[in-house]
PDB file of C-alpha atoms in Angstrom:
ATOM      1  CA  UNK A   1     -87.664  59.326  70.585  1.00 36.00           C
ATOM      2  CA  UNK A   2     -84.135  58.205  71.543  1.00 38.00           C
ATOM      3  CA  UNK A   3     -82.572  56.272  68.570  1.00 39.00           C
ATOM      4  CA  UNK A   4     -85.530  57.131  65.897  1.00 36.00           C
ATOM      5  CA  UNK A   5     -84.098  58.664  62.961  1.00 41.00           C
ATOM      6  CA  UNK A   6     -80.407  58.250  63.962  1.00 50.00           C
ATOM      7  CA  UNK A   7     -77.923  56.801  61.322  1.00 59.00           C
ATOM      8  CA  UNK A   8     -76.648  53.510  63.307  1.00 63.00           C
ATOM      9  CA  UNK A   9     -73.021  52.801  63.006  1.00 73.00           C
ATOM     10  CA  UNK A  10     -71.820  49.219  61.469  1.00 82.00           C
ATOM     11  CA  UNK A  11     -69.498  48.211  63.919  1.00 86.00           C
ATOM     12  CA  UNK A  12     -66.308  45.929  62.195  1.00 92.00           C
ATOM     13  CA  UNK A  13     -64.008  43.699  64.514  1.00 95.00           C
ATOM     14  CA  UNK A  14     -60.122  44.373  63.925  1.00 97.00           C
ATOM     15  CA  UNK A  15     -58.073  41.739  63.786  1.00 97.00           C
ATOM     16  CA  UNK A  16     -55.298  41.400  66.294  1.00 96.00           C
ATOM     17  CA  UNK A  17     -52.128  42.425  63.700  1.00 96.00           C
ATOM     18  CA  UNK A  18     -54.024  45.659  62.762  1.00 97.00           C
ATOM     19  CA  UNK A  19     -54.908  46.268  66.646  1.00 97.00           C
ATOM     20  CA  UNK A  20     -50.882  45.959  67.538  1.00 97.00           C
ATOM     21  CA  UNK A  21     -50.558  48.583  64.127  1.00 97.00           C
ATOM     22  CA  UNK A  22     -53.054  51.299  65.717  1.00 97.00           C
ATOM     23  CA  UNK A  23     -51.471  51.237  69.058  1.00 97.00           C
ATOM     24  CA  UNK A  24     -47.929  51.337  68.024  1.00 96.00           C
ATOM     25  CA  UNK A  25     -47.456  55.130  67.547  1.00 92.00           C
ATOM     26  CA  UNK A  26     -48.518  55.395  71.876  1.00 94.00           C
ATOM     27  CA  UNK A  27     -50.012  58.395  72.948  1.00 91.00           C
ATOM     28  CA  UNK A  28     -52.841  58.296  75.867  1.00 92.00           C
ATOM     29  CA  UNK A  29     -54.401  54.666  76.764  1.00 95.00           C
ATOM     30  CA  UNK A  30     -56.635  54.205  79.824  1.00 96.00           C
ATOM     31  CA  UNK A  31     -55.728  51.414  82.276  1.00 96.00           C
ATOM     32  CA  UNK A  32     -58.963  49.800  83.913  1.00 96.00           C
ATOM     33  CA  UNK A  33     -58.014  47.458  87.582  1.00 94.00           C
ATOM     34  CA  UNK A  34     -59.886  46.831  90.255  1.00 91.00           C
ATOM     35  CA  UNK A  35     -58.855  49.261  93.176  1.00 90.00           C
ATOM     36  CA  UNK A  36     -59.979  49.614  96.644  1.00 88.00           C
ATOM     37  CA  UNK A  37     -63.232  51.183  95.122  1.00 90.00           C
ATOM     38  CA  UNK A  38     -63.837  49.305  92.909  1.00 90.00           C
ATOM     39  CA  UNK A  39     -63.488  49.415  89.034  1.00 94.00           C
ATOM     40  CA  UNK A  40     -60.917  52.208  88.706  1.00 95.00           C
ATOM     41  CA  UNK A  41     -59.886  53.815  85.117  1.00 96.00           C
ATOM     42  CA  UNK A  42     -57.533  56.049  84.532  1.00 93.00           C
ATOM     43  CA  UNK A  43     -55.663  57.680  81.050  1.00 93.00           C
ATOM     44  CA  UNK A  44     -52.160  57.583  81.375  1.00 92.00           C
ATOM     45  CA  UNK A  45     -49.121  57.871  78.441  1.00 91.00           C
ATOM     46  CA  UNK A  46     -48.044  54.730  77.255  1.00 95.00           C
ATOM     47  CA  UNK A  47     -45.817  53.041  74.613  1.00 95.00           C
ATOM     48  CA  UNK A  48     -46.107  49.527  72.993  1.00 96.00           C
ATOM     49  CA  UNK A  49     -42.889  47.852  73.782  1.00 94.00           C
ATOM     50  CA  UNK A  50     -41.866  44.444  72.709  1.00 92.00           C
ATOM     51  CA  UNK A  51     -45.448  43.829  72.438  1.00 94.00           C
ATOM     52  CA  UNK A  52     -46.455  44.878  75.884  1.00 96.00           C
ATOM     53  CA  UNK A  53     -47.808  48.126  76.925  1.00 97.00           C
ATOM     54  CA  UNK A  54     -45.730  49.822  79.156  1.00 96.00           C
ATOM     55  CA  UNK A  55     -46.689  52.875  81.335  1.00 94.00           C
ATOM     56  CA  UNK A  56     -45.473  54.557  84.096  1.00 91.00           C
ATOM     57  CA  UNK A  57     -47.198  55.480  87.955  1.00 88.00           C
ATOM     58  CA  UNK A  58     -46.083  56.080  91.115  1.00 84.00           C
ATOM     59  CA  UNK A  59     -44.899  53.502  93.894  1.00 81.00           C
ATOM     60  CA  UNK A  60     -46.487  54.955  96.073  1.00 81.00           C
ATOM     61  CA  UNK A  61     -49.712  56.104  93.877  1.00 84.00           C
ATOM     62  CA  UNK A  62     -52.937  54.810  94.674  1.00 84.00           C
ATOM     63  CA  UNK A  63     -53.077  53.211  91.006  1.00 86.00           C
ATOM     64  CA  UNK A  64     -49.240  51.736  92.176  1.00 86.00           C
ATOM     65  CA  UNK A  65     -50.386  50.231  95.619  1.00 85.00           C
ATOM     66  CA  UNK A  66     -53.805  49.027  94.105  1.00 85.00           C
ATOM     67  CA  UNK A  67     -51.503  47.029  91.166  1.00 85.00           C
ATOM     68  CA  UNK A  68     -48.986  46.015  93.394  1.00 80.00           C
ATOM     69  CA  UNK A  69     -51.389  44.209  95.801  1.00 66.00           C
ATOM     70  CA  UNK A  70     -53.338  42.599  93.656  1.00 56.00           C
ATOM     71  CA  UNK A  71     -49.825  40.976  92.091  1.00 51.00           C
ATOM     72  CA  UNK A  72     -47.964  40.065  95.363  1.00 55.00           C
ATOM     73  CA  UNK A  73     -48.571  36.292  94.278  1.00 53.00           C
ATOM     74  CA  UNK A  74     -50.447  36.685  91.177  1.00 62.00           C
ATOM     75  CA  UNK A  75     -50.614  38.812  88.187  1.00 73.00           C
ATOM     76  CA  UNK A  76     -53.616  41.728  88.144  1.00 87.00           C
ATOM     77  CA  UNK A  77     -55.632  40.950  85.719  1.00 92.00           C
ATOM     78  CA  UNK A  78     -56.437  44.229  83.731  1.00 96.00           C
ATOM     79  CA  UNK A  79     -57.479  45.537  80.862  1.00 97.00           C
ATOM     80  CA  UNK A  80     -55.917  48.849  78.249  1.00 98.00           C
ATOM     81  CA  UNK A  81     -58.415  50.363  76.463  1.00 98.00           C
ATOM     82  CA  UNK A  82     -57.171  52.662  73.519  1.00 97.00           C
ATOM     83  CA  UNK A  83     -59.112  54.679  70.924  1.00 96.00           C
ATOM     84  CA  UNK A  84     -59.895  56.944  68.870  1.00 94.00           C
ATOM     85  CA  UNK A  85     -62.918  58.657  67.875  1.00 89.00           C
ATOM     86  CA  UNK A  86     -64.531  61.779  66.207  1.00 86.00           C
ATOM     87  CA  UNK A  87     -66.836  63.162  68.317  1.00 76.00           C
ATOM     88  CA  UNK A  88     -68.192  65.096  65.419  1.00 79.00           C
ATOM     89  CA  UNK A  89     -69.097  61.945  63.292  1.00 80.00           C
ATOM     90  CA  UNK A  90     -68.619  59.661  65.892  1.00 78.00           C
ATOM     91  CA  UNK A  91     -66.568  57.120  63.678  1.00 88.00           C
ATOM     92  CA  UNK A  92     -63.689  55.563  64.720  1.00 93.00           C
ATOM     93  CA  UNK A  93     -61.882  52.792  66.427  1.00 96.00           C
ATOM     94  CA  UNK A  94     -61.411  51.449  69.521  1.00 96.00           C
ATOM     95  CA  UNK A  95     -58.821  48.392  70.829  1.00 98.00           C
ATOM     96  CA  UNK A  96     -59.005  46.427  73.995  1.00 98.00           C
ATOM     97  CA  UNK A  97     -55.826  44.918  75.383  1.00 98.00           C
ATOM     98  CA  UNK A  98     -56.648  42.089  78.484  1.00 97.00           C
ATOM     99  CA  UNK A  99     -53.948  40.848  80.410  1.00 96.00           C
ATOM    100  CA  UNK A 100     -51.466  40.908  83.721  1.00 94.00           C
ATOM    101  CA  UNK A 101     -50.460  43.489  84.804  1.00 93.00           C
ATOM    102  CA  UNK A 102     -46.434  43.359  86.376  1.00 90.00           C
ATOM    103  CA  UNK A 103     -44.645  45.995  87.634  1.00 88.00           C
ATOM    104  CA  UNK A 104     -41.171  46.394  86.603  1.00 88.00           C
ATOM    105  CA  UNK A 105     -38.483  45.480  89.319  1.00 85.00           C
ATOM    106  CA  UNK A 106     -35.354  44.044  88.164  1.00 86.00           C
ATOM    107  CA  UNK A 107     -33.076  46.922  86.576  1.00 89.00           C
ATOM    108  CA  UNK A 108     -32.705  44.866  83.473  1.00 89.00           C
ATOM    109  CA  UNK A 109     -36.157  44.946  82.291  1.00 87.00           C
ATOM    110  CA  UNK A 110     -36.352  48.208  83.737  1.00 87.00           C
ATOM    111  CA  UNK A 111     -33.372  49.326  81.439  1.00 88.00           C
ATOM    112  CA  UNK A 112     -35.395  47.560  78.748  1.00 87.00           C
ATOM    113  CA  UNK A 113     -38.767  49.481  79.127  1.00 85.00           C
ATOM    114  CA  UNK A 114     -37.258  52.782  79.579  1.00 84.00           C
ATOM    115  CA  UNK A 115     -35.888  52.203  75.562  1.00 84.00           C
ATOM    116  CA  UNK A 116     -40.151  52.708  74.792  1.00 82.00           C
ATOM    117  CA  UNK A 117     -39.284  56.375  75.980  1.00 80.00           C
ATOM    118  CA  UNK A 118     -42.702  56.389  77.772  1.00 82.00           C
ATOM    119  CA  UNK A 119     -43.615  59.663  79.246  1.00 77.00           C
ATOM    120  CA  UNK A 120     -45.852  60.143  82.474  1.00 75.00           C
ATOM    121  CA  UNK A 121     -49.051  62.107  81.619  1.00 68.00           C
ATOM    122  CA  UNK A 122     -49.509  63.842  84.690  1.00 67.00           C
ATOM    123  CA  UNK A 123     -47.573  65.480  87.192  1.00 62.00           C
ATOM    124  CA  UNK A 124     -45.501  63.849  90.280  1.00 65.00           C
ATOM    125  CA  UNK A 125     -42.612  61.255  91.017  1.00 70.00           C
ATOM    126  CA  UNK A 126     -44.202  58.275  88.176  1.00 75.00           C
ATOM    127  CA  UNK A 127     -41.037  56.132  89.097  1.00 84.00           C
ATOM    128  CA  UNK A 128     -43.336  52.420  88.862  1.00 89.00           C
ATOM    129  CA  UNK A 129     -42.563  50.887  85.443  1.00 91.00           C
ATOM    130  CA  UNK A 130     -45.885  48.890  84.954  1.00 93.00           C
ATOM    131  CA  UNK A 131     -46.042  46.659  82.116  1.00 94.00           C
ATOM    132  CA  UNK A 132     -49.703  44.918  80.533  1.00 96.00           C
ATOM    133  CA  UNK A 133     -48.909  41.544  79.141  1.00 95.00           C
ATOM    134  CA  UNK A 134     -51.699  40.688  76.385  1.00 97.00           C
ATOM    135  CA  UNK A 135     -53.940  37.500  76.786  1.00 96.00           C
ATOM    136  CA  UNK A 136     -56.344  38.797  74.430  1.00 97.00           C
ATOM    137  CA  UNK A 137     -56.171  41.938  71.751  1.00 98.00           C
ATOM    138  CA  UNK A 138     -59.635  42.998  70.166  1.00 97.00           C
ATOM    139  CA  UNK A 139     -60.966  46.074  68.559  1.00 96.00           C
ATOM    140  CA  UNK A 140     -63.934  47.327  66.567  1.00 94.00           C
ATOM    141  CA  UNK A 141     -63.955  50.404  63.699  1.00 95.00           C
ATOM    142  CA  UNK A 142     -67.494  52.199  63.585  1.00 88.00           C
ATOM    143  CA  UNK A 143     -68.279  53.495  60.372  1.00 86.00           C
ATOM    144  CA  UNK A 144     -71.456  55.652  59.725  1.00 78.00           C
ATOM    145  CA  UNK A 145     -72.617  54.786  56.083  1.00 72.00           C
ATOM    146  CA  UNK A 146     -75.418  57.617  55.907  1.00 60.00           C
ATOM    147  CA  UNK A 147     -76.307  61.117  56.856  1.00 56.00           C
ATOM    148  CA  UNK A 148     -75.428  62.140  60.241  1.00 52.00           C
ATOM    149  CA  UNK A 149     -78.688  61.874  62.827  1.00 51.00           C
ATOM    150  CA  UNK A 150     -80.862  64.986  62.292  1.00 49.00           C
ATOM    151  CA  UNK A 151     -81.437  65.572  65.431  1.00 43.00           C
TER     152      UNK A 151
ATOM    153  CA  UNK B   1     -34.067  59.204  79.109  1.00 36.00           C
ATOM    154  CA  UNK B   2     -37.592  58.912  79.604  1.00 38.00           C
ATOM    155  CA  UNK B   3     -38.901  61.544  81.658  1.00 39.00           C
ATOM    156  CA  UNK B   4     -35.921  63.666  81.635  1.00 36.00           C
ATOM    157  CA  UNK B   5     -36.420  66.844  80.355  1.00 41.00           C
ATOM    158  CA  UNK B   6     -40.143  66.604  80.475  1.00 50.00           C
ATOM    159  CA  UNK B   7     -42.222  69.386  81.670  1.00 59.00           C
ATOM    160  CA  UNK B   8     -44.311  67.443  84.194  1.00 63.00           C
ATOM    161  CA  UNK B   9     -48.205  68.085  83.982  1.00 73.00           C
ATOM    162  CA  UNK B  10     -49.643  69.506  87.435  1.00 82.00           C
ATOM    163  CA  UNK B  11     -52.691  67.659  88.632  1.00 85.00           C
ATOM    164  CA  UNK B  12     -55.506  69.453  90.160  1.00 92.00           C
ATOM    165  CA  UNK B  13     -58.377  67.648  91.774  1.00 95.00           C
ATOM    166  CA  UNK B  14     -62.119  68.447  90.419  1.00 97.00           C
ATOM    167  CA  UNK B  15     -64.596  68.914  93.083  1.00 97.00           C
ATOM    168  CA  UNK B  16     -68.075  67.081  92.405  1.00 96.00           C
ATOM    169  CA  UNK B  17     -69.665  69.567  91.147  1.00 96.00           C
ATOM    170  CA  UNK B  18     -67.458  70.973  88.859  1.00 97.00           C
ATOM    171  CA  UNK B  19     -66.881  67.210  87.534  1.00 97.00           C
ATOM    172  CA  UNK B  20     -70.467  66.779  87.237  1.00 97.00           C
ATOM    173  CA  UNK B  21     -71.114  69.987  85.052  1.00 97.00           C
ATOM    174  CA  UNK B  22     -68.272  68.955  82.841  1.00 97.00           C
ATOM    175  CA  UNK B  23     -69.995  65.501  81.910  1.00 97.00           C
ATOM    176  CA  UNK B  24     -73.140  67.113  82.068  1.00 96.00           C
ATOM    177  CA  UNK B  25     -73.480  67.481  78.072  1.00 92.00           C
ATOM    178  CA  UNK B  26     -72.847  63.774  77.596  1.00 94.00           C
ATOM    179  CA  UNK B  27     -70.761  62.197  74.491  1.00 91.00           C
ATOM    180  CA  UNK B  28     -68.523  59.280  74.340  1.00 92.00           C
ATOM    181  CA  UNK B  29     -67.262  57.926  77.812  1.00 95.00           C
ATOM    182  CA  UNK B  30     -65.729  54.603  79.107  1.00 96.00           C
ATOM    183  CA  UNK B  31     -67.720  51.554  81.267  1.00 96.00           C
ATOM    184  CA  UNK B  32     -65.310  49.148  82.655  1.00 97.00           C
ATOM    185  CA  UNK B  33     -66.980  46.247  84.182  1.00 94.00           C
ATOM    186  CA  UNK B  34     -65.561  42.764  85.002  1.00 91.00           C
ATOM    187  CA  UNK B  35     -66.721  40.576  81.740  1.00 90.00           C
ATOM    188  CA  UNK B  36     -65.811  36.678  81.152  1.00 88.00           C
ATOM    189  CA  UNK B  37     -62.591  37.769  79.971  1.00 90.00           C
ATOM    190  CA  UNK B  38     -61.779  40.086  83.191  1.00 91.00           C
ATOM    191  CA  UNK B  39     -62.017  43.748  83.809  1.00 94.00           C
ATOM    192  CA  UNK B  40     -63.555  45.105  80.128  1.00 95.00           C
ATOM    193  CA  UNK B  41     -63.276  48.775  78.814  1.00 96.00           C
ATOM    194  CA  UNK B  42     -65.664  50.111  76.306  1.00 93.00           C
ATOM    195  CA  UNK B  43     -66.472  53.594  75.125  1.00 93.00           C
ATOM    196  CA  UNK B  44     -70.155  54.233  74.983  1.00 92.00           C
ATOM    197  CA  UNK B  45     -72.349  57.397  74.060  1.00 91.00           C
ATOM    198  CA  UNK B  46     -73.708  58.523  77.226  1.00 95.00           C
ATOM    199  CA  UNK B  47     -76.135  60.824  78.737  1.00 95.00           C
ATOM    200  CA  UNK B  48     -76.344  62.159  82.179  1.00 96.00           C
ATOM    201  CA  UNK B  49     -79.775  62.269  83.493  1.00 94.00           C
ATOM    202  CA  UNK B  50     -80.883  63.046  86.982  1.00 93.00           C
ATOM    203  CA  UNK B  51     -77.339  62.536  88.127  1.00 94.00           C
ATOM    204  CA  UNK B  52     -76.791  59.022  86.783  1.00 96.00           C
ATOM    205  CA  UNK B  53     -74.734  58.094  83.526  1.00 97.00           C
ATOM    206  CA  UNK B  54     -77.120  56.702  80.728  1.00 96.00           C
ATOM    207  CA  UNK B  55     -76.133  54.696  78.029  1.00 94.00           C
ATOM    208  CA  UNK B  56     -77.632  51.184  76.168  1.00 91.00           C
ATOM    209  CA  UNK B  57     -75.972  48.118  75.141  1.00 89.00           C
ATOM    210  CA  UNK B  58     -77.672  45.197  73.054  1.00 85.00           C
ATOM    211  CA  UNK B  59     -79.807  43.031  75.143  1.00 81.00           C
ATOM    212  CA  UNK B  60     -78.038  39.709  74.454  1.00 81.00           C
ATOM    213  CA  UNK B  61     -74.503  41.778  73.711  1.00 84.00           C
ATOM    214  CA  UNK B  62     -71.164  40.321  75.621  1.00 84.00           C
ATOM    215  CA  UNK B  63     -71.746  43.468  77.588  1.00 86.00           C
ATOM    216  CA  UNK B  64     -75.632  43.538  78.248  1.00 86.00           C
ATOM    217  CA  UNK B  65     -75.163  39.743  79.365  1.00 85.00           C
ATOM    218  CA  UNK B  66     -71.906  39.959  81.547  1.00 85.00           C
ATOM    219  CA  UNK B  67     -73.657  43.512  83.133  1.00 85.00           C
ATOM    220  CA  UNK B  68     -76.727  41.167  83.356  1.00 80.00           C
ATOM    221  CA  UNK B  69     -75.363  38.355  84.929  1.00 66.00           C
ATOM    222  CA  UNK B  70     -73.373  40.257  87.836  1.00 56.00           C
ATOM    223  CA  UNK B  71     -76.933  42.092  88.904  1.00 51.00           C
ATOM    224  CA  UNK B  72     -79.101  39.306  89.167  1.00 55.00           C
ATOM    225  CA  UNK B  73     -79.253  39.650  92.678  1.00 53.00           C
ATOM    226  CA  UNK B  74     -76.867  42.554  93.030  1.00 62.00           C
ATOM    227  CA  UNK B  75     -75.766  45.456  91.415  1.00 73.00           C
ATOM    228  CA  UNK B  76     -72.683  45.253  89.478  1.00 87.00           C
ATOM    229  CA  UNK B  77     -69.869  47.496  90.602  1.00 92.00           C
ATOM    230  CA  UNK B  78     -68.744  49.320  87.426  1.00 96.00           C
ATOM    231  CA  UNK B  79     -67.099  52.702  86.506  1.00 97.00           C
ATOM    232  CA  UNK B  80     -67.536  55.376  83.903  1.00 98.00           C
ATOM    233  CA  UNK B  81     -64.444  57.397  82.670  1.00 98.00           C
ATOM    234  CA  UNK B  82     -65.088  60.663  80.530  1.00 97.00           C
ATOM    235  CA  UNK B  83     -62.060  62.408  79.364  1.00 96.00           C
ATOM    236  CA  UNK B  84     -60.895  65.597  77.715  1.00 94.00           C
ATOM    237  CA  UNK B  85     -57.412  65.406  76.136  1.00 89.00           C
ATOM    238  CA  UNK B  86     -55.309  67.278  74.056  1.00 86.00           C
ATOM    239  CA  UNK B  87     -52.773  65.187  72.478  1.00 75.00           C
ATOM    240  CA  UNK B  88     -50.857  67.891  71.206  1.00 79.00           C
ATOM    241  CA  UNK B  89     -50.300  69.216  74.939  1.00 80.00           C
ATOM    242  CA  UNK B  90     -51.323  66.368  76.857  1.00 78.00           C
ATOM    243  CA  UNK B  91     -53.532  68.923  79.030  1.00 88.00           C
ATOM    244  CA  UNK B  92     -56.971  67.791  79.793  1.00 93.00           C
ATOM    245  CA  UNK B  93     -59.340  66.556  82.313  1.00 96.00           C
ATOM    246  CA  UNK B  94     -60.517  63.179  83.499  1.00 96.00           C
ATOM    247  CA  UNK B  95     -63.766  62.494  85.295  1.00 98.00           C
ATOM    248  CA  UNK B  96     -64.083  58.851  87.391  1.00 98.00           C
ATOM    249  CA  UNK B  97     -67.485  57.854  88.028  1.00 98.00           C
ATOM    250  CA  UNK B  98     -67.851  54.798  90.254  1.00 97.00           C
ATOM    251  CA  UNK B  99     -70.692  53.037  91.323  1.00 96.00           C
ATOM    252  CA  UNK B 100     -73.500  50.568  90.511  1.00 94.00           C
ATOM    253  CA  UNK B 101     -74.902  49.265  86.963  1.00 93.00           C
ATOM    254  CA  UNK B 102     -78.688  49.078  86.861  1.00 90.00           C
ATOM    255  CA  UNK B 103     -80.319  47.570  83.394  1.00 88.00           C
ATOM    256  CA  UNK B 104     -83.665  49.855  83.326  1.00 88.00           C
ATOM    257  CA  UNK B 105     -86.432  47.208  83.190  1.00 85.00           C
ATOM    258  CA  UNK B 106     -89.767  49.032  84.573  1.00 86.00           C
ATOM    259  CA  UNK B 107     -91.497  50.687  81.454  1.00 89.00           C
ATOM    260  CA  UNK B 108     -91.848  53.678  83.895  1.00 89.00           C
ATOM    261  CA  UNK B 109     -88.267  54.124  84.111  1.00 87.00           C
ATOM    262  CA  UNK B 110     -87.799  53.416  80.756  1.00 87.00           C
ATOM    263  CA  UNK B 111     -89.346  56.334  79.597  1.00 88.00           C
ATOM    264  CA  UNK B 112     -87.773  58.601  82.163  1.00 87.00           C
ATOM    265  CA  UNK B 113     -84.063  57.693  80.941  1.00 86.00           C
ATOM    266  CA  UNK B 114     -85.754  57.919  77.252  1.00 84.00           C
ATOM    267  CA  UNK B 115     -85.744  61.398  77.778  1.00 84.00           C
ATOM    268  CA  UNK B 116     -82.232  61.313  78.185  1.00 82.00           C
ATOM    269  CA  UNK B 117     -81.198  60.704  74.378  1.00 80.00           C
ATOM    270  CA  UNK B 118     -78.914  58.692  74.417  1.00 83.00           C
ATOM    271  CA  UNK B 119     -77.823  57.826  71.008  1.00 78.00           C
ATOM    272  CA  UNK B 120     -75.742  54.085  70.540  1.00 75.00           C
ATOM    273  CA  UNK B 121     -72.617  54.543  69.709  1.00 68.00           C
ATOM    274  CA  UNK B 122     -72.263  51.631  67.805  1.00 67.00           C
ATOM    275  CA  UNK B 123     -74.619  50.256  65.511  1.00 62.00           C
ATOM    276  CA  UNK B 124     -77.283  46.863  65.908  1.00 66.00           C
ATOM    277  CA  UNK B 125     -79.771  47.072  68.385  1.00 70.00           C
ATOM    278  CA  UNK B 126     -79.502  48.590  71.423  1.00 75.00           C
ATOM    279  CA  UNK B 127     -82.157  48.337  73.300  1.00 85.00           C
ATOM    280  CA  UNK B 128     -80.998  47.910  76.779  1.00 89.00           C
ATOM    281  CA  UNK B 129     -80.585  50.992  78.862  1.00 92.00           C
ATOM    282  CA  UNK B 130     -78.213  50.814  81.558  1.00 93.00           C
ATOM    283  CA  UNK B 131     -77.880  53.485  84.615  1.00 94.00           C
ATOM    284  CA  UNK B 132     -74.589  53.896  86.638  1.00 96.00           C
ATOM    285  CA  UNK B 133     -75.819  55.398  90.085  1.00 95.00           C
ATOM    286  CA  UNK B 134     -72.403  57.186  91.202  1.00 97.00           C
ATOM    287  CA  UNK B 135     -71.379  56.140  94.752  1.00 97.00           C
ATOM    288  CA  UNK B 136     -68.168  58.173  94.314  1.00 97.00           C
ATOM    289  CA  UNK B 137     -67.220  60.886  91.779  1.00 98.00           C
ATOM    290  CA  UNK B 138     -63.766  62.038  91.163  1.00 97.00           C
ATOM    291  CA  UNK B 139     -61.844  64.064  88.672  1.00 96.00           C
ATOM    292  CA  UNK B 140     -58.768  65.614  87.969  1.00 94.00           C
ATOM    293  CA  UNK B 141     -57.281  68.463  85.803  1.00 95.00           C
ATOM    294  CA  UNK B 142     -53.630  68.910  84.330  1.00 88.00           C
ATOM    295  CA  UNK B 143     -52.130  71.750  83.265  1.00 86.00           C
ATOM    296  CA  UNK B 144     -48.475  72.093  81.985  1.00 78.00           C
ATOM    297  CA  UNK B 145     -47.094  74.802  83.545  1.00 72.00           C
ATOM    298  CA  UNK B 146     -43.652  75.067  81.283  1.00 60.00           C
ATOM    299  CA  UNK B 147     -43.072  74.765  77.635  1.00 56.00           C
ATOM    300  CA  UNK B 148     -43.578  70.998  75.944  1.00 52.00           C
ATOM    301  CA  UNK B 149     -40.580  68.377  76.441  1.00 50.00           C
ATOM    302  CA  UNK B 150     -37.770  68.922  73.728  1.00 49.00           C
ATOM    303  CA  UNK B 151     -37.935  64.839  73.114  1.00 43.00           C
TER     304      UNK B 151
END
């Protein structure tokens, strides 16, 4: 009886301005790449920095060797998935940010991105600066307009 | 600054088990796939069900199509996140479940994963059921150990 009697949610797309607004404040973001086994996702802290997301591994990390060799020649494409949602009512919002991925090497942009103030979320030496450049910003708001689901 | 002065999180690896009794009550959780516009993160309302993660899509959905496409002949590699946050302390848990996306076709199998639950998320229809059959299950757990960064 999965689904019967279960208030559906109306899903609304956000445009790209209001995306940029949600994800301004930072906070915990999950970075999706392919790695050595495959799909790979992991939360980390970020901050939105001159319109980039900007977050911070470890050279020598798995997630840091996994980004750096898929960009030796070309960016890794990857995607930034941020959201927020109540799991009582399960309304909320969730934005997608596509795009390279490039870690930060020259000590100019690396004096730039430290200004976002971006703090590691877990534990360890997170000395790789990496930063997403956007291609493509989406995002969807789920509203429930009736009674929660009975059951 | 960044990072100075902050109490760095400890991370503790989850052992299978304990990672799978953690997702065991099912909620909202992450598929990342590779879609038409590269890798794709999107949180989902999943249940687990004889050790697979259960969740549906629309049929002719972005997602149900580019999950669609990639198993034709083979399975799509794909993974499942399910986190537990606090943004206050930035303590939490984070469970990585990698492996294979099966759409449920059979009407036999249908009505096992039925008895799953799984409630859409989002609203529209949703009638394709998709199983992730873990090939690799990781997790990890951090704890801040000293009082919360003064910046």
């Amino acid at each position: 009886m999965a689904g019967d009697g279960d208030t559906p949610g109306v899903a609304e797309p956000i445009g790209e301005a209001e995306c940029l607004r949600l994800i301004s404040a930072g906070g915990v973001g999950r970075i999706a790449y392919t790695g050595r086994f495959g799909p790979t996702v992991v939360p980390v802290n970020y901050a939105l920095h001159e319109g980039t997301i900007v977050f911070r591994t470890g050279q020598h990390s798995p997630m840091g060797e996994d980004l750096r060799t898929g960009i030796e020649n070309a960016e890794s494409k990857v995607a930034f998935e941020i959201d927020e949602i109540s799991p009582a009512t399960r309304e909320g919002w969730s934005i997608l940010v596509q795009g390279g991925a490039h870690p930060v090497d020259s000590e100019t942009e690396r004096a730039s991105v430290m200004q976002a103030g971006v703090e590691p979320w877990a534990g360890g030496e997170k000395e790789l600066f990496v930063r997403v450049v956007p291609t493509r910003i989406t995002g969807r708001r789920i509203r429930r307009t009736g009674p929660p689901a009975a059951g």
